[in-house]
Coordinates of C-alpha atoms and ligand atoms in Angstrom, one line a residue:
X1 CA 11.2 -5.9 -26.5
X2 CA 8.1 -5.5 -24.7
X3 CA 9.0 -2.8 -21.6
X4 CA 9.6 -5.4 -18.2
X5 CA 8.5 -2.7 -16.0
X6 CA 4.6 -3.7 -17.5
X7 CA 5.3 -7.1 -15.8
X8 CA 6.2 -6.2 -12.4
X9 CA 3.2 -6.7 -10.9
X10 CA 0.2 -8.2 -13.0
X11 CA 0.4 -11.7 -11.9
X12 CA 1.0 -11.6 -8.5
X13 CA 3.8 -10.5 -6.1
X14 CA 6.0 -7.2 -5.6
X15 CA 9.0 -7.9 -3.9
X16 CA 11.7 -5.1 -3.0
X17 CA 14.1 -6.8 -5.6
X18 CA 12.3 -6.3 -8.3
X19 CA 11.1 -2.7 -7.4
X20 CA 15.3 -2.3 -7.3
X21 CA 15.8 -3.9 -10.6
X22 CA 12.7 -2.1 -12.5
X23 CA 11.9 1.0 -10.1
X24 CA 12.7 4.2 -9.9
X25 CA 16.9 4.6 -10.2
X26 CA 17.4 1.1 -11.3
X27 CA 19.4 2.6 -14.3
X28 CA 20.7 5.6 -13.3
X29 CA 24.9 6.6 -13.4
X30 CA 25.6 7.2 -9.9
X31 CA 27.7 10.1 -8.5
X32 CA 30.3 9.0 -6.7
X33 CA 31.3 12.2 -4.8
X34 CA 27.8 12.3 -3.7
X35 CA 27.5 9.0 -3.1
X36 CA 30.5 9.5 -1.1
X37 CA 29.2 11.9 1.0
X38 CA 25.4 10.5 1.5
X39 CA 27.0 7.4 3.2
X40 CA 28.9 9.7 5.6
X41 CA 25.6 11.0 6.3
X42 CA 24.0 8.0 6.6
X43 CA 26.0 6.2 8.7
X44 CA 26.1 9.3 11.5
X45 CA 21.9 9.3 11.4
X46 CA 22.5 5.4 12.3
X47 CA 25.1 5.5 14.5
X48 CA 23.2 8.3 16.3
X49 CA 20.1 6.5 16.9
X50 CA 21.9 3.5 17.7
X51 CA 23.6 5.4 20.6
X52 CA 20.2 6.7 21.4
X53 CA 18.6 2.9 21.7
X54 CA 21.9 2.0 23.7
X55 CA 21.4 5.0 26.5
X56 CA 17.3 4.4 26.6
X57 CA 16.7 7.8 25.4
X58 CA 13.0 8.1 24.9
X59 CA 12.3 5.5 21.8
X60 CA 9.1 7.3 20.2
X61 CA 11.7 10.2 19.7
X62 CA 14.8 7.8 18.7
X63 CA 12.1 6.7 15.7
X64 CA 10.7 9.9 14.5
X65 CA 14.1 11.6 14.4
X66 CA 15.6 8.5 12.8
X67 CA 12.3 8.5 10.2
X68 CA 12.4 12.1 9.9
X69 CA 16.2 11.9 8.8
X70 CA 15.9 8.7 6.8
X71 CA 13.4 10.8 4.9
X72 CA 15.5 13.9 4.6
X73 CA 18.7 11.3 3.0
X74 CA 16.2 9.7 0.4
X75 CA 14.8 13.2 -1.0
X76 CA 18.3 14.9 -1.3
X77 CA 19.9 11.6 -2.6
X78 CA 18.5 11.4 -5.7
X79 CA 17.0 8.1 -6.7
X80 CA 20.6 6.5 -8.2
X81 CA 22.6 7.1 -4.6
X82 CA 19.3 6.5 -2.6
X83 CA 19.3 2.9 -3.7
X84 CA 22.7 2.1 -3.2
X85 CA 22.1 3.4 0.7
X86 CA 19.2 1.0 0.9
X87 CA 21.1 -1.7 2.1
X88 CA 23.6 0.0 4.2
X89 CA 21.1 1.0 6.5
X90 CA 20.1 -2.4 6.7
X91 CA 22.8 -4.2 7.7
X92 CA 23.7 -1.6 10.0
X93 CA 24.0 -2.7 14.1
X94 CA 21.3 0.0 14.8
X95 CA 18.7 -2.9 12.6
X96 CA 18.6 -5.5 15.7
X97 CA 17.0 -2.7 17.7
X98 CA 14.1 -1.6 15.2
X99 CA 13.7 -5.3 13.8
X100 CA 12.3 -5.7 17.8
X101 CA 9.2 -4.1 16.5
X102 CA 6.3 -6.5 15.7
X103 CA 5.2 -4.3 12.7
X104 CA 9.0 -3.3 11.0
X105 CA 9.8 -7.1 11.7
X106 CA 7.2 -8.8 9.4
X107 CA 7.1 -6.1 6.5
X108 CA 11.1 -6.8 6.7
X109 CA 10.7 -10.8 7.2
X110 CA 8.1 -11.1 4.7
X111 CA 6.2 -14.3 6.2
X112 CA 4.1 -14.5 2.8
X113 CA 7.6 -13.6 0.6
X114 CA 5.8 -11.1 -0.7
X115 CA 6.0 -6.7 0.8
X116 CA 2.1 -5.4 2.2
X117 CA 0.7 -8.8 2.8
X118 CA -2.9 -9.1 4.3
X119 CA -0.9 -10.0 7.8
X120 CA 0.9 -7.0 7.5
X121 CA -2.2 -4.9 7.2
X122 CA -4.1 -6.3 10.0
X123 CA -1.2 -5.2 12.5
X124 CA -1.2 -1.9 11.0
X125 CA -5.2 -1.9 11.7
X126 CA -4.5 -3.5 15.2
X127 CA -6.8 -6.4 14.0
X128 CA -7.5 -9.0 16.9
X129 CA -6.1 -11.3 14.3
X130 CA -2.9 -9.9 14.7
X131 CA -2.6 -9.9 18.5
X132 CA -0.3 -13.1 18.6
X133 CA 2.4 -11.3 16.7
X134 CA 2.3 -8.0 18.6
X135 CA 1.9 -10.2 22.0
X136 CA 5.4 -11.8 21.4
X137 CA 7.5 -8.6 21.4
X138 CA 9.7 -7.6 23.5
X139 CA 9.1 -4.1 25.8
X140 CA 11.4 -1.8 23.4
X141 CA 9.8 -3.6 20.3
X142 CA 6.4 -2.6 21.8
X143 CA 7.7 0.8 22.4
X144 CA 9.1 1.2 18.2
X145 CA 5.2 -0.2 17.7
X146 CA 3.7 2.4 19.4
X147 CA 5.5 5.0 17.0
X148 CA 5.2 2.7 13.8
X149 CA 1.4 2.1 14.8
X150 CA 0.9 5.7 15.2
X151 CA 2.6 6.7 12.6
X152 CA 1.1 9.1 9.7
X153 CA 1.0 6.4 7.1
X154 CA -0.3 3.9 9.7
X155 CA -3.3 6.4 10.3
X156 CA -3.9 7.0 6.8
X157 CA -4.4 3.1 5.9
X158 CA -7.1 3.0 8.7
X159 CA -8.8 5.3 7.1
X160 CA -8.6 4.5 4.1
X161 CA -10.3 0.9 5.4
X162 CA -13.5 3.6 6.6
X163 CA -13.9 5.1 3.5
X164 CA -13.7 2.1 1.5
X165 CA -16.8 0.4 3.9
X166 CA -18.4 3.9 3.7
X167 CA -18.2 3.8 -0.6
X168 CA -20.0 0.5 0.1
X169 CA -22.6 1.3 2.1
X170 CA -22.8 4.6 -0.3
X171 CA -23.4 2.3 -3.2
X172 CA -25.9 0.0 -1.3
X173 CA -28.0 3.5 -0.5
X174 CA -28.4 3.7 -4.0
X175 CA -29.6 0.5 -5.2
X176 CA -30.8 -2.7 -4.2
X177 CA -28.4 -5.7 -4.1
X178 CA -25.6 -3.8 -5.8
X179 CA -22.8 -5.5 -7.2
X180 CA -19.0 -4.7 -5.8
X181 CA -15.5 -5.8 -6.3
X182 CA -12.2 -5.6 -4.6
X183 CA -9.3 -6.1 -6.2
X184 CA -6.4 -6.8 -4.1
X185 CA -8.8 -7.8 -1.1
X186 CA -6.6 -8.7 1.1
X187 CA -8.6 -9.9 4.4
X188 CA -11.2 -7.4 3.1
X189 CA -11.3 -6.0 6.6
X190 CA -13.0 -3.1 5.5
X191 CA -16.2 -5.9 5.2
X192 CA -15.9 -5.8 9.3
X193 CA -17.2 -1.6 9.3
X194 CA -19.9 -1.9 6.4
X195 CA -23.5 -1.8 7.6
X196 CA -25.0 -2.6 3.8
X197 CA -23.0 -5.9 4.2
X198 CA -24.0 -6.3 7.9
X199 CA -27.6 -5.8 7.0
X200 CA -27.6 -8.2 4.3
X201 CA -27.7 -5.5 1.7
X202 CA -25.5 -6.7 -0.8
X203 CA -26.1 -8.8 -4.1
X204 CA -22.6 -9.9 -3.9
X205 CA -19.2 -8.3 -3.1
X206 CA -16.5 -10.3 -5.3
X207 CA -13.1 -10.6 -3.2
X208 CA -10.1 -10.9 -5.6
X209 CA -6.5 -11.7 -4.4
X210 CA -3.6 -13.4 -5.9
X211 CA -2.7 -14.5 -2.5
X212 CA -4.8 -17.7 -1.7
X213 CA -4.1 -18.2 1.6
X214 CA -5.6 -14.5 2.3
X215 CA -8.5 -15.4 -0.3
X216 CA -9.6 -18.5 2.0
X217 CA -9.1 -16.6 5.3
X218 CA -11.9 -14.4 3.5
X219 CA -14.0 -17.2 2.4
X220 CA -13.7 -19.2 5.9
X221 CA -14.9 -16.0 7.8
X222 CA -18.1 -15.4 5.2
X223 CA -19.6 -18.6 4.3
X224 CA -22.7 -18.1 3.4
X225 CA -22.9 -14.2 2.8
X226 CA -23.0 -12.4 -0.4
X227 CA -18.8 -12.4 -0.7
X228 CA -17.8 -14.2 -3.3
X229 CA -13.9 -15.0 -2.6
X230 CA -11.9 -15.1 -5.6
X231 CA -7.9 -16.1 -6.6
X232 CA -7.0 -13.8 -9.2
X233 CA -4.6 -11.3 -10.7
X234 CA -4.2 -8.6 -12.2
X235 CA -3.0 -9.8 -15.1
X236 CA -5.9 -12.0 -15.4
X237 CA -8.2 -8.8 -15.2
X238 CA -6.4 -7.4 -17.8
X239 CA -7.0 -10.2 -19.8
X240 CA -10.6 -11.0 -19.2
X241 CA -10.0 -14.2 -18.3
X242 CA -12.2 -13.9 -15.4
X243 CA -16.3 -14.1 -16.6
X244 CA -17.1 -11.3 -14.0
X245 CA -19.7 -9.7 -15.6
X246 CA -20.4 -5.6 -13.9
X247 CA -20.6 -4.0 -11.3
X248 CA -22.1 -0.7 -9.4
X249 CA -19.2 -0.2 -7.3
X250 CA -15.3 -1.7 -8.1
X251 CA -12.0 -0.8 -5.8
X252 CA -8.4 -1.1 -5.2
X253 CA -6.8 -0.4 -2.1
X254 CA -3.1 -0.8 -1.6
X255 CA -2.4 -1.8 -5.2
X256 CA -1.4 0.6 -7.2
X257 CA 1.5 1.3 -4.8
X258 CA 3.4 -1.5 -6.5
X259 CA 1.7 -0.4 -10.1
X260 CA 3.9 1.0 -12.8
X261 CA 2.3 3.6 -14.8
X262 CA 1.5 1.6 -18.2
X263 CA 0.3 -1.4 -15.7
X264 CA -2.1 1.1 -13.7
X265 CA -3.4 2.8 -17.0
X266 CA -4.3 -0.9 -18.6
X267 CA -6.3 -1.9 -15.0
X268 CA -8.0 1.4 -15.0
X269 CA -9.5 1.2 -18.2
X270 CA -10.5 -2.7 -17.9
X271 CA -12.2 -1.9 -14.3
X272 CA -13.9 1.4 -15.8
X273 CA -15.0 -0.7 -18.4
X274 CA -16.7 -3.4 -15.9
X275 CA -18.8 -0.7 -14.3
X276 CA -22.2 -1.1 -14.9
X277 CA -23.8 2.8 -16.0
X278 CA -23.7 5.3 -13.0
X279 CA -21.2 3.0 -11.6
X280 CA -18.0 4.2 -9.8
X281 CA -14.5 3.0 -9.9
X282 CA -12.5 3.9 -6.6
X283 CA -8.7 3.5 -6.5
X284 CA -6.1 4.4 -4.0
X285 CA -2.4 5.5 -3.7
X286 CA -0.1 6.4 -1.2
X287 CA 0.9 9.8 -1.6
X288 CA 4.4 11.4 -2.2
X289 CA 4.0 13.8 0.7
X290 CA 3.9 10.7 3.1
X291 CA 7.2 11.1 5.6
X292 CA 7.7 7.8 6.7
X293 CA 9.3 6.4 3.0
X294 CA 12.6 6.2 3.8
X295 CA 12.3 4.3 7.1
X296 CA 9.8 1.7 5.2
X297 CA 12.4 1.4 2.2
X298 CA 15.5 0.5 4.6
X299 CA 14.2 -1.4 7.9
X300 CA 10.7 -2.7 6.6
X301 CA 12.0 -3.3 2.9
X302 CA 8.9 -2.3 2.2
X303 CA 9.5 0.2 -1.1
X304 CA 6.0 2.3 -2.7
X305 CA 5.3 3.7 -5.6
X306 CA 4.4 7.4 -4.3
X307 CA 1.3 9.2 -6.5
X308 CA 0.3 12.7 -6.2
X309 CA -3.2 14.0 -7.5
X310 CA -1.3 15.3 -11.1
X311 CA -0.2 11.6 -11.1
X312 CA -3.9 10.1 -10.4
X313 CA -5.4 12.6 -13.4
X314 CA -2.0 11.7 -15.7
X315 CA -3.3 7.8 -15.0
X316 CA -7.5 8.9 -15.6
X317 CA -6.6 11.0 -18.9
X318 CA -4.3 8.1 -20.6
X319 CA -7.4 5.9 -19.8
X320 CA -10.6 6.8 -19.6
X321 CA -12.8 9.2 -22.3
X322 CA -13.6 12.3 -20.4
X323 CA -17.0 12.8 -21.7
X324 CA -17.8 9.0 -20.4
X325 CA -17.2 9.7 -16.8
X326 CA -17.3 12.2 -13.7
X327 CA -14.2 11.9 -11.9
X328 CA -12.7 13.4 -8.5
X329 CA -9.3 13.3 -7.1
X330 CA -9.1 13.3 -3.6
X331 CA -6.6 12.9 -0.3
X332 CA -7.3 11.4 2.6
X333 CA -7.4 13.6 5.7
X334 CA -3.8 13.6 6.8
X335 CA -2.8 13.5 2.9
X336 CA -0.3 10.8 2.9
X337 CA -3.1 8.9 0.7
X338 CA -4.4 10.0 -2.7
X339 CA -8.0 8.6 -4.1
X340 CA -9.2 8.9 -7.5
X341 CA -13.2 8.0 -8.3
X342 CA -14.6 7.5 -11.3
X343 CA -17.8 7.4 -12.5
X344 CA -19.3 6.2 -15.3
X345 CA -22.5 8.3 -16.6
X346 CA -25.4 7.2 -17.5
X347 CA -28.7 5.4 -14.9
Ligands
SAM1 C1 -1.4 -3.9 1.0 S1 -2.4 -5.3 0.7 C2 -4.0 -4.5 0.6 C3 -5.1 -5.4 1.1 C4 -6.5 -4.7 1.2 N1 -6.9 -4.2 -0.1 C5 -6.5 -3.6 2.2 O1 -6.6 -2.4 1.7 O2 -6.4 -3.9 3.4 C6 -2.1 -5.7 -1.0 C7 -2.8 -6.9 -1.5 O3 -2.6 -6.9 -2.9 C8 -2.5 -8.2 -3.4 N2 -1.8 -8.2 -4.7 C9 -0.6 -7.7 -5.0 N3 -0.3 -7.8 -6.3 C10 -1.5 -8.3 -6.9 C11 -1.9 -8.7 -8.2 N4 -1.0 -8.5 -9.2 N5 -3.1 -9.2 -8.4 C12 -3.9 -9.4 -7.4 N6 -3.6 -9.1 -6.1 C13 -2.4 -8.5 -5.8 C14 -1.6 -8.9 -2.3 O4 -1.8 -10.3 -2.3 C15 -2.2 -8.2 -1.0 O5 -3.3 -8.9 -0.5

């Protein structure tokens, strides 16, 4: 049988069920007496922070204990019992409080049925887009926000949206009318910082997305500009079914969170391979020293695949030839995001 966990992803949506039925623990024998005993422990860190919400003790604290706990349970739980806690926390009363935020409220509601859509991202880049769905929250909800906005993993993704614009505009210093492609564009929001594409730099920047609706949001804001908005998959690029052709400069941001191993070895080598020589191949991960993962598994429902650099260079060695390519491994600055770039050699 060919392994399920290659098709979690490739065509088009993650959703927490299947992570559950595919991810990490999905098969493991659980231990009862542990199990036993994590639940006690779980349901005192929610019954604590409910009373907290229920006196108005200071809510930036209530969340960052409550995270900081959440995150203590999942790493001494074990992946088996961890799961099984998942949806404890959830339907616990301590939910209608944090569900109040804007930002834990739409990863949990899932507007697009799908975790990490483009939506989600713009509130966690305090888009103007999203201002409508922060606007509508009540004054505790905006209170959880400003943790959850400010939060370490929140930071890292806005950076992450800099450096992709600045490994544009680095490519666009280098040669005229370069070539780029996002997979996984989202919005492409990161086309809002880059000067190349706001100078008119760029021979064309292909934006790829399963989701259409994000794909036309893209094409309705950049008629006429060198983006070329795109409905495709993974799968598809895996494929070839797509007539592409290369490119200097190819990226994926906040995809191969959702990626199983064999699936983000198979992309790697096909998007290496569409580099054009001297080309580079950027890809992101959030990191397994991010603190925030057991509050996004239980009241955003929003479960990652967690990398760290060995795990980038396991992914580069299974799929690339060494001698082909220059390649760096790399965290962002508060190292709750791990980037890998590789570059083809040759030009
Ligand atoms: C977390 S968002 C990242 C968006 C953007 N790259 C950014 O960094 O802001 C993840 C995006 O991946 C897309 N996606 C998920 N699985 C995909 C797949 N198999 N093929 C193509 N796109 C996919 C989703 O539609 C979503 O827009």
């Amino acid at each position: 049988m060919q392994s399920t966990k290659s098709h979690i992803d490739e065509e088009s949506m993650i959703t927490p069920a299947l992570v559950a039925k595919f991810g990490r623990g999905a098969s493991q024998v659980v231990d009862e007496v542990k199990l036993r005993e994590k639940r006690g422990q779980l349901a005192l860190v929610l019954e604590l922070a409910r009373q907290r919400f229920e006196r108005h003790d200071n809510t930036s604290e209530t969340v960052a204990r409550l995270a900081a706990d959440l995150h203590d349970l999942r790493v001494t739980s074990g992946d088996g019992v961890w799961k099984q806690l998942i949806p404890l926390a959830q339907a616990h009363p301590v939910s209608q409080y944090l569900q109040q935020d804007p930002f834990t409220s739409w990863s949990f509601r899932k507007p697009r049925g799908y975790s990490g859509d483009a939506g989600l991202l713009d509130i966690i880049y305090q888009h103007p887009a999203a201002n409508d769905a922060i606007a509508s929250a009540s004054g505790l909800g905006m209170e959880i926000f400003d943790y959850t906005v400010q939060a370490s993993t929140s930071v890292a993704a806005r950076e992450r949206r800099e450096i992709l614009a600045r490994e544009v505009d680095a490519a666009a210093e280098k040669a005229e009318h370069v070539e780029v492609l996002a997979v996984a564009c989202g919005y492409l929001r990161e086309s809002e910082l880059s000067e190349a594409f706001r100078d008119g730099k760029l021979g064309r920047w292909v934006a790829l997305d399963q989701d259409a609706d994000s794909v036309e949001v893209v094409a309705a804001a950049n008629r006429d500009t060198a983006i070329v908005p795109m409905v495709g998959n993974v799968s598809g690029l895996m494929r070839r079914t797509y007539d592409l052709g290369t490119f200097d400069l190819v990226y994926a941001s906040g995809l191969y969170d959702y990626l199983p191993y064999a699936v983000a070895v198979r992309l790697t080598q096909r998007l290496v391979e569409m580099l054009k020589p001297g080309g580079a191949y950027l890809f992101a991960n959030y990191s397994n020293e991010i603190r925030t993962d057991g509050y996004m598994e239980t009241f955003m429902d929003w479960p990652l695949i967690l990398r760290a650099d060995v795990d980038m260079w396991q992914i580069v060695n299974a799929a690339v030839d060494r001698n082909q390519v220059d390649v760096e491994v790399f965290y962002g600055e508060n190292r709750n995001i791990v980037y890998t770039r590789i570059r083809k050699k040759g030009a």
